[in-house]
Tab-separated table of C-alpha atoms and ligand atoms in Angstrom:
chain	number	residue	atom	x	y	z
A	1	UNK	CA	-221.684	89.314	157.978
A	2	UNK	CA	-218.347	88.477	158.916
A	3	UNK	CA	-216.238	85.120	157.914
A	4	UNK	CA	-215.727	83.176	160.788
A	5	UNK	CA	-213.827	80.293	161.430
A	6	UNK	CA	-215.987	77.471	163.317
A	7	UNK	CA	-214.031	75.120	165.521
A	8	UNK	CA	-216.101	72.273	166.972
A	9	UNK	CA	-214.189	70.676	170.014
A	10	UNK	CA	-215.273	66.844	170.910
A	11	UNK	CA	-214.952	65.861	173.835
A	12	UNK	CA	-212.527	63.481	175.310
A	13	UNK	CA	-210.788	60.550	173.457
A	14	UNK	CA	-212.103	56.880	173.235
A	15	UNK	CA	-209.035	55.903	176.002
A	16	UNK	CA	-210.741	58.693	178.646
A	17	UNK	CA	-211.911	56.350	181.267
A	18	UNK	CA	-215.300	56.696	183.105
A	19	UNK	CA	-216.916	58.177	180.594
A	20	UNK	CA	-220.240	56.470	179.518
A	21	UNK	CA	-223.597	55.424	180.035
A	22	UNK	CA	-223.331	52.571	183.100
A	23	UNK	CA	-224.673	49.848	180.482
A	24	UNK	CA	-221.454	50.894	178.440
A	25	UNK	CA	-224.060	51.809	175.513
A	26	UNK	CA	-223.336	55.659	175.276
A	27	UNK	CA	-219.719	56.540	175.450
A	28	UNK	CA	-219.244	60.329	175.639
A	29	UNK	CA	-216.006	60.258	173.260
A	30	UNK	CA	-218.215	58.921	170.463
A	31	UNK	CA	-221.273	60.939	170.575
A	32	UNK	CA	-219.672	63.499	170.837
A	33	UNK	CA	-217.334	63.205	167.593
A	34	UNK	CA	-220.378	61.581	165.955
A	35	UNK	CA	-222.421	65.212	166.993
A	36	UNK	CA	-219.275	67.543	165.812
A	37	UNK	CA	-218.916	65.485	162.548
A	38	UNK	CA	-222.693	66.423	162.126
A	39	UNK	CA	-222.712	69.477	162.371
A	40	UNK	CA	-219.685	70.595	160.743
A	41	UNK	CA	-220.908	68.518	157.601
A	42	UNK	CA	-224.227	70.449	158.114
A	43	UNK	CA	-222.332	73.993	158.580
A	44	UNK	CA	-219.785	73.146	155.473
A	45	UNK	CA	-222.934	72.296	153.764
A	46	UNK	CA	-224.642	76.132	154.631
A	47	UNK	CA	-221.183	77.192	153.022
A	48	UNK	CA	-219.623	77.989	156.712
A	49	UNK	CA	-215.672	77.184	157.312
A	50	UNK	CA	-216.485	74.605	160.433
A	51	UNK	CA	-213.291	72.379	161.133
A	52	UNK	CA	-213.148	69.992	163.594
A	53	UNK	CA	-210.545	71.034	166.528
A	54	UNK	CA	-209.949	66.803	167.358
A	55	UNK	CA	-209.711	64.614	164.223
A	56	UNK	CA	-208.136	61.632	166.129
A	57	UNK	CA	-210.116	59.503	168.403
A	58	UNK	CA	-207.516	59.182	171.254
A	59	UNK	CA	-207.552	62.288	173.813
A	60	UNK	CA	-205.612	65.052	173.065
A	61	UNK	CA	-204.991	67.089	176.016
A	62	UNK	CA	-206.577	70.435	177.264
A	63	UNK	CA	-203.680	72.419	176.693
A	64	UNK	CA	-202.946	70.826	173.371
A	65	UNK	CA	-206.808	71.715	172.747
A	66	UNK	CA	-206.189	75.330	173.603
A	67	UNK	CA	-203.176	75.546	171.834
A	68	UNK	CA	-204.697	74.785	168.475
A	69	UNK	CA	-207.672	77.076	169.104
A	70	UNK	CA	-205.588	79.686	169.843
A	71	UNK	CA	-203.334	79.099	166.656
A	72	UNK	CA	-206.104	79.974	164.542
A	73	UNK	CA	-207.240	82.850	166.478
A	74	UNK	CA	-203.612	83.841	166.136
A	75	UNK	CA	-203.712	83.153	162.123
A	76	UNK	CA	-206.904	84.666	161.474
A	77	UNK	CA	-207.658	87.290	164.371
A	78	UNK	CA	-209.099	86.006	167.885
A	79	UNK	CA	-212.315	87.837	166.982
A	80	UNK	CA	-212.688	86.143	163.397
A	81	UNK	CA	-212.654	82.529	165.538
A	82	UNK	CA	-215.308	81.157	167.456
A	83	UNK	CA	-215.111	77.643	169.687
A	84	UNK	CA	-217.665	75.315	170.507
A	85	UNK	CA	-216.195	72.306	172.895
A	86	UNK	CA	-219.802	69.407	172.929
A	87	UNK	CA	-220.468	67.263	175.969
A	88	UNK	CA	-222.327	65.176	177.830
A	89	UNK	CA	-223.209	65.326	180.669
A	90	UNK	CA	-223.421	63.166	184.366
A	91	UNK	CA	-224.459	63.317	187.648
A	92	UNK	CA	-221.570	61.156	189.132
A	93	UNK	CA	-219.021	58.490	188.163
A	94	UNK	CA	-219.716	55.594	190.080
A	95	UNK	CA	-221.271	53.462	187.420
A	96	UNK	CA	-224.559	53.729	188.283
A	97	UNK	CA	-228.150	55.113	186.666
A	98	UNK	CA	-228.870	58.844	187.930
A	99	UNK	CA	-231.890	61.173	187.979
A	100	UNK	CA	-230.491	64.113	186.945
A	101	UNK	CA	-231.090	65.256	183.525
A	102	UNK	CA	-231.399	68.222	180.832
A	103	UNK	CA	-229.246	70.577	178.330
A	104	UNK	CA	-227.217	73.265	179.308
A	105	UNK	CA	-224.344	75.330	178.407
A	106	UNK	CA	-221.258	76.918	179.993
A	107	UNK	CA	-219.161	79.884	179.237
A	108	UNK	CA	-215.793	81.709	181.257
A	109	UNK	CA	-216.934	83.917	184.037
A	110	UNK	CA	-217.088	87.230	183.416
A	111	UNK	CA	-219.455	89.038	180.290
A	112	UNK	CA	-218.002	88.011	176.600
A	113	UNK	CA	-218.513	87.906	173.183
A	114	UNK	CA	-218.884	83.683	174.552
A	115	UNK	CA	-222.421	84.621	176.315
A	116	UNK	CA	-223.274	86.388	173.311
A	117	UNK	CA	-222.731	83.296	171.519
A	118	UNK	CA	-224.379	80.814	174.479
A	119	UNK	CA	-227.685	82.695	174.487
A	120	UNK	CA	-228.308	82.029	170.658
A	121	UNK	CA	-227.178	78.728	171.448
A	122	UNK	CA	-229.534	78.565	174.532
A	123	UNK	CA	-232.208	79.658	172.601
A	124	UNK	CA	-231.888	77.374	169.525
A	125	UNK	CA	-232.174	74.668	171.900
A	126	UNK	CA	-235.537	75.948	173.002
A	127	UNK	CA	-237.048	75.757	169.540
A	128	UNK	CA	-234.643	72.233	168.304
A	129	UNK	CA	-235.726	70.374	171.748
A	130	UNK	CA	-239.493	71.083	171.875
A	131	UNK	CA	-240.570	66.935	171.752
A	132	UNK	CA	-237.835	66.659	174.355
A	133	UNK	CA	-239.054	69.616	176.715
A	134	UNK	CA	-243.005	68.628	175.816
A	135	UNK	CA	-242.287	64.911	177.386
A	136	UNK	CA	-239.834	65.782	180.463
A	137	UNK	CA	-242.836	66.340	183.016
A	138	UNK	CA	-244.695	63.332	182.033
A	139	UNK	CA	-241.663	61.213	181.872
A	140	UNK	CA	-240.544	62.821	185.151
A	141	UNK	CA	-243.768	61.450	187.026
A	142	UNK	CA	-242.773	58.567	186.012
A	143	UNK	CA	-239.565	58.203	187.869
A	144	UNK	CA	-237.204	59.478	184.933
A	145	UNK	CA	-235.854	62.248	186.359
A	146	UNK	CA	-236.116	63.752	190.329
A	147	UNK	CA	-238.256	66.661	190.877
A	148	UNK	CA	-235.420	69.547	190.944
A	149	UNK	CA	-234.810	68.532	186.890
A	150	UNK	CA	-235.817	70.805	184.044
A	151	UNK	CA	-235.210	70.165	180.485
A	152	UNK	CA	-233.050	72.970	180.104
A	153	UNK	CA	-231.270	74.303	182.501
A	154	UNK	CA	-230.321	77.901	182.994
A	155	UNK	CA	-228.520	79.695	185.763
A	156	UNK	CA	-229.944	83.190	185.370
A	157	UNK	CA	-227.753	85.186	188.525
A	158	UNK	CA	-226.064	87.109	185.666
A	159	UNK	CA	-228.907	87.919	183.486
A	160	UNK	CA	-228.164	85.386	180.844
A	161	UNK	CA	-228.767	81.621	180.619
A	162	UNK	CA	-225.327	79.799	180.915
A	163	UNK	CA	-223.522	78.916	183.537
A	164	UNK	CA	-220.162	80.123	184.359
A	165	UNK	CA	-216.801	77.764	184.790
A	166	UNK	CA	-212.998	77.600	184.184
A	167	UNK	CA	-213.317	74.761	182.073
A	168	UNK	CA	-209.646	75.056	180.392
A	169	UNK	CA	-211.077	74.904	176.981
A	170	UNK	CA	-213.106	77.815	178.109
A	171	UNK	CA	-210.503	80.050	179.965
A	172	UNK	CA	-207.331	79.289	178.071
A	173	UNK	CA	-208.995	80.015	174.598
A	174	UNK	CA	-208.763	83.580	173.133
A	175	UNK	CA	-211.732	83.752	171.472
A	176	UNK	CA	-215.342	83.479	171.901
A	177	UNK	CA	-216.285	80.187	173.573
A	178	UNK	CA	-218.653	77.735	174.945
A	179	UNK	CA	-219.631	74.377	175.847
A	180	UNK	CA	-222.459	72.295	175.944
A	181	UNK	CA	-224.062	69.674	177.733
A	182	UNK	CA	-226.075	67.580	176.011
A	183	UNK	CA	-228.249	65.417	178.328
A	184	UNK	CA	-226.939	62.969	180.900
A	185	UNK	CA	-225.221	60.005	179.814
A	186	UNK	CA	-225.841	58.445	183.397
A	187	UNK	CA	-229.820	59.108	182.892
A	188	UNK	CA	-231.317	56.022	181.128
A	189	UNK	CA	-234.131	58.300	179.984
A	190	UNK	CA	-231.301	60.644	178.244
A	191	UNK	CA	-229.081	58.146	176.695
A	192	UNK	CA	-232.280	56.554	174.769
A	193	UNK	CA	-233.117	60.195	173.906
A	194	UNK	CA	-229.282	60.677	172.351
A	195	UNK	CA	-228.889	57.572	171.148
A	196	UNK	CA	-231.902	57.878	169.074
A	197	UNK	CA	-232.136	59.774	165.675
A	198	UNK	CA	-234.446	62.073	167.175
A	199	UNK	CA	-232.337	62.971	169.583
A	200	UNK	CA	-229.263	63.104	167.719
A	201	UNK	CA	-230.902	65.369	164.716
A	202	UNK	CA	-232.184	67.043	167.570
A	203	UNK	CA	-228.903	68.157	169.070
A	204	UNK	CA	-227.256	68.664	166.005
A	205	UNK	CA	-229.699	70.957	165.073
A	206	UNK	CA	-229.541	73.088	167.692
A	207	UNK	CA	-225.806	73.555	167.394
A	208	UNK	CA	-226.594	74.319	163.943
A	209	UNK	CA	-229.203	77.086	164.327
A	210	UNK	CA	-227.442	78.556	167.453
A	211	UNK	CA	-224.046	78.912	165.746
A	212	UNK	CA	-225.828	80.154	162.650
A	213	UNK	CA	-227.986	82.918	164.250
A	214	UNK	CA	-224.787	84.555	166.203
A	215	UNK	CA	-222.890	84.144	162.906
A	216	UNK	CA	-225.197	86.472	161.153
A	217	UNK	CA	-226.065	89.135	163.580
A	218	UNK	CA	-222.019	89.559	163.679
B	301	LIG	ZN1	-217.333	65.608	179.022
């Protein structure tokens, strides 16, 4: 097993605009540094070396993002680095409740070490979101999500389950990277779901298991 640096990217800062729940009750900024905090105390715990990539709560820019990624792939080899950039997600930005909801993950285009790392990711979140994935039908006849939803989504064109994007933090880093989408914070049904310990654990664990299971088949 090799020692690998874990960088855990949070998204956004707390003066990114737009980004929350339309009652103002989720705000992406802070579950997501509340999720990396998490799990790097839960990796650190296992006896990993997990950092977190944004200590400050203010946004720090893409490129500033990349550039310290890329600092410690340049430090410690791009290969011995692995980045992990958490979300969540929505279905617009105009303020109002959507049906859209469900995990997923994105990597660059193209076939990387980064899909590697996504699929044990993916598939941690099979195993960590079981209540969630057992309820989503029922709650989806009752209104909670539109019929095209699924608890996890996959886009499987490529033969793996992530979907593909230049997101910055995705092409601009050197080494292996992803980033997830934890639920929808414009789905009423989802922010209860992350904003309850359930949830939460939930998520954190399956950062936790995915990371760990492509750590040790390295
Ligand atoms: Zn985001």
């Amino acid at each position: 097993m090799k020692k690998i640096i874990e960088l855990y990217d949070n998204g956004h800062g707390v003066d990114t605009l737009g980004k929350c729940s339309p009652d103002q009750s989720l705000r992406e900024y802070r579950k997501a540094r509340e999720l990396v905090r998490d799990i790097v105390a839960k990796r650190k715990a296992m006896g990993y070396d997990a950092r977190i990539l944004v200590p400050e709560d203010t946004d720090v820019s893409l490129t500033e993002r990349c550039r310290r990624v890329n600092a410690i792939c340049n430090q410690y080899g791009k290969d011995n680095v692995i980045m992990i950039s958490v979300h969540c997600n929505a279905a617009g930005s105009d303020g109002k409740w959507k049906t859209a909801g469900g995990w997923c993950i994105y990597t660059s285009p193209g076939q990387t070490k980064s899909d590697i790392l996504a699929t044990s990711i993916w598939n941690a979140a099979q195993d960590s979101l079981k209540p969630y994935i057992q309820r989503f039908s029922t709650l989806k006849a009752q209104g909670a999500y539109d019929k095209r939803q699924v608890p996890i989504r996959a886009d499987w064109s490529d033969g793996d389950p992530d979907y593909e994007a230049r997101f910055a933090v995705l092409t601009g880093t050197k080494c292996a990277a992803v980033l997830t989408e934890s639920m929808f914070q414009d789905n009423k049904t989802d922010v209860d779901f992350l904003l309850s310990a359930e949830g939460h654990n939930a998520i954190v664990d399956l950062h936790v298991k995915g990371v760990d299971n492509y750590v040790k088949s390295l």
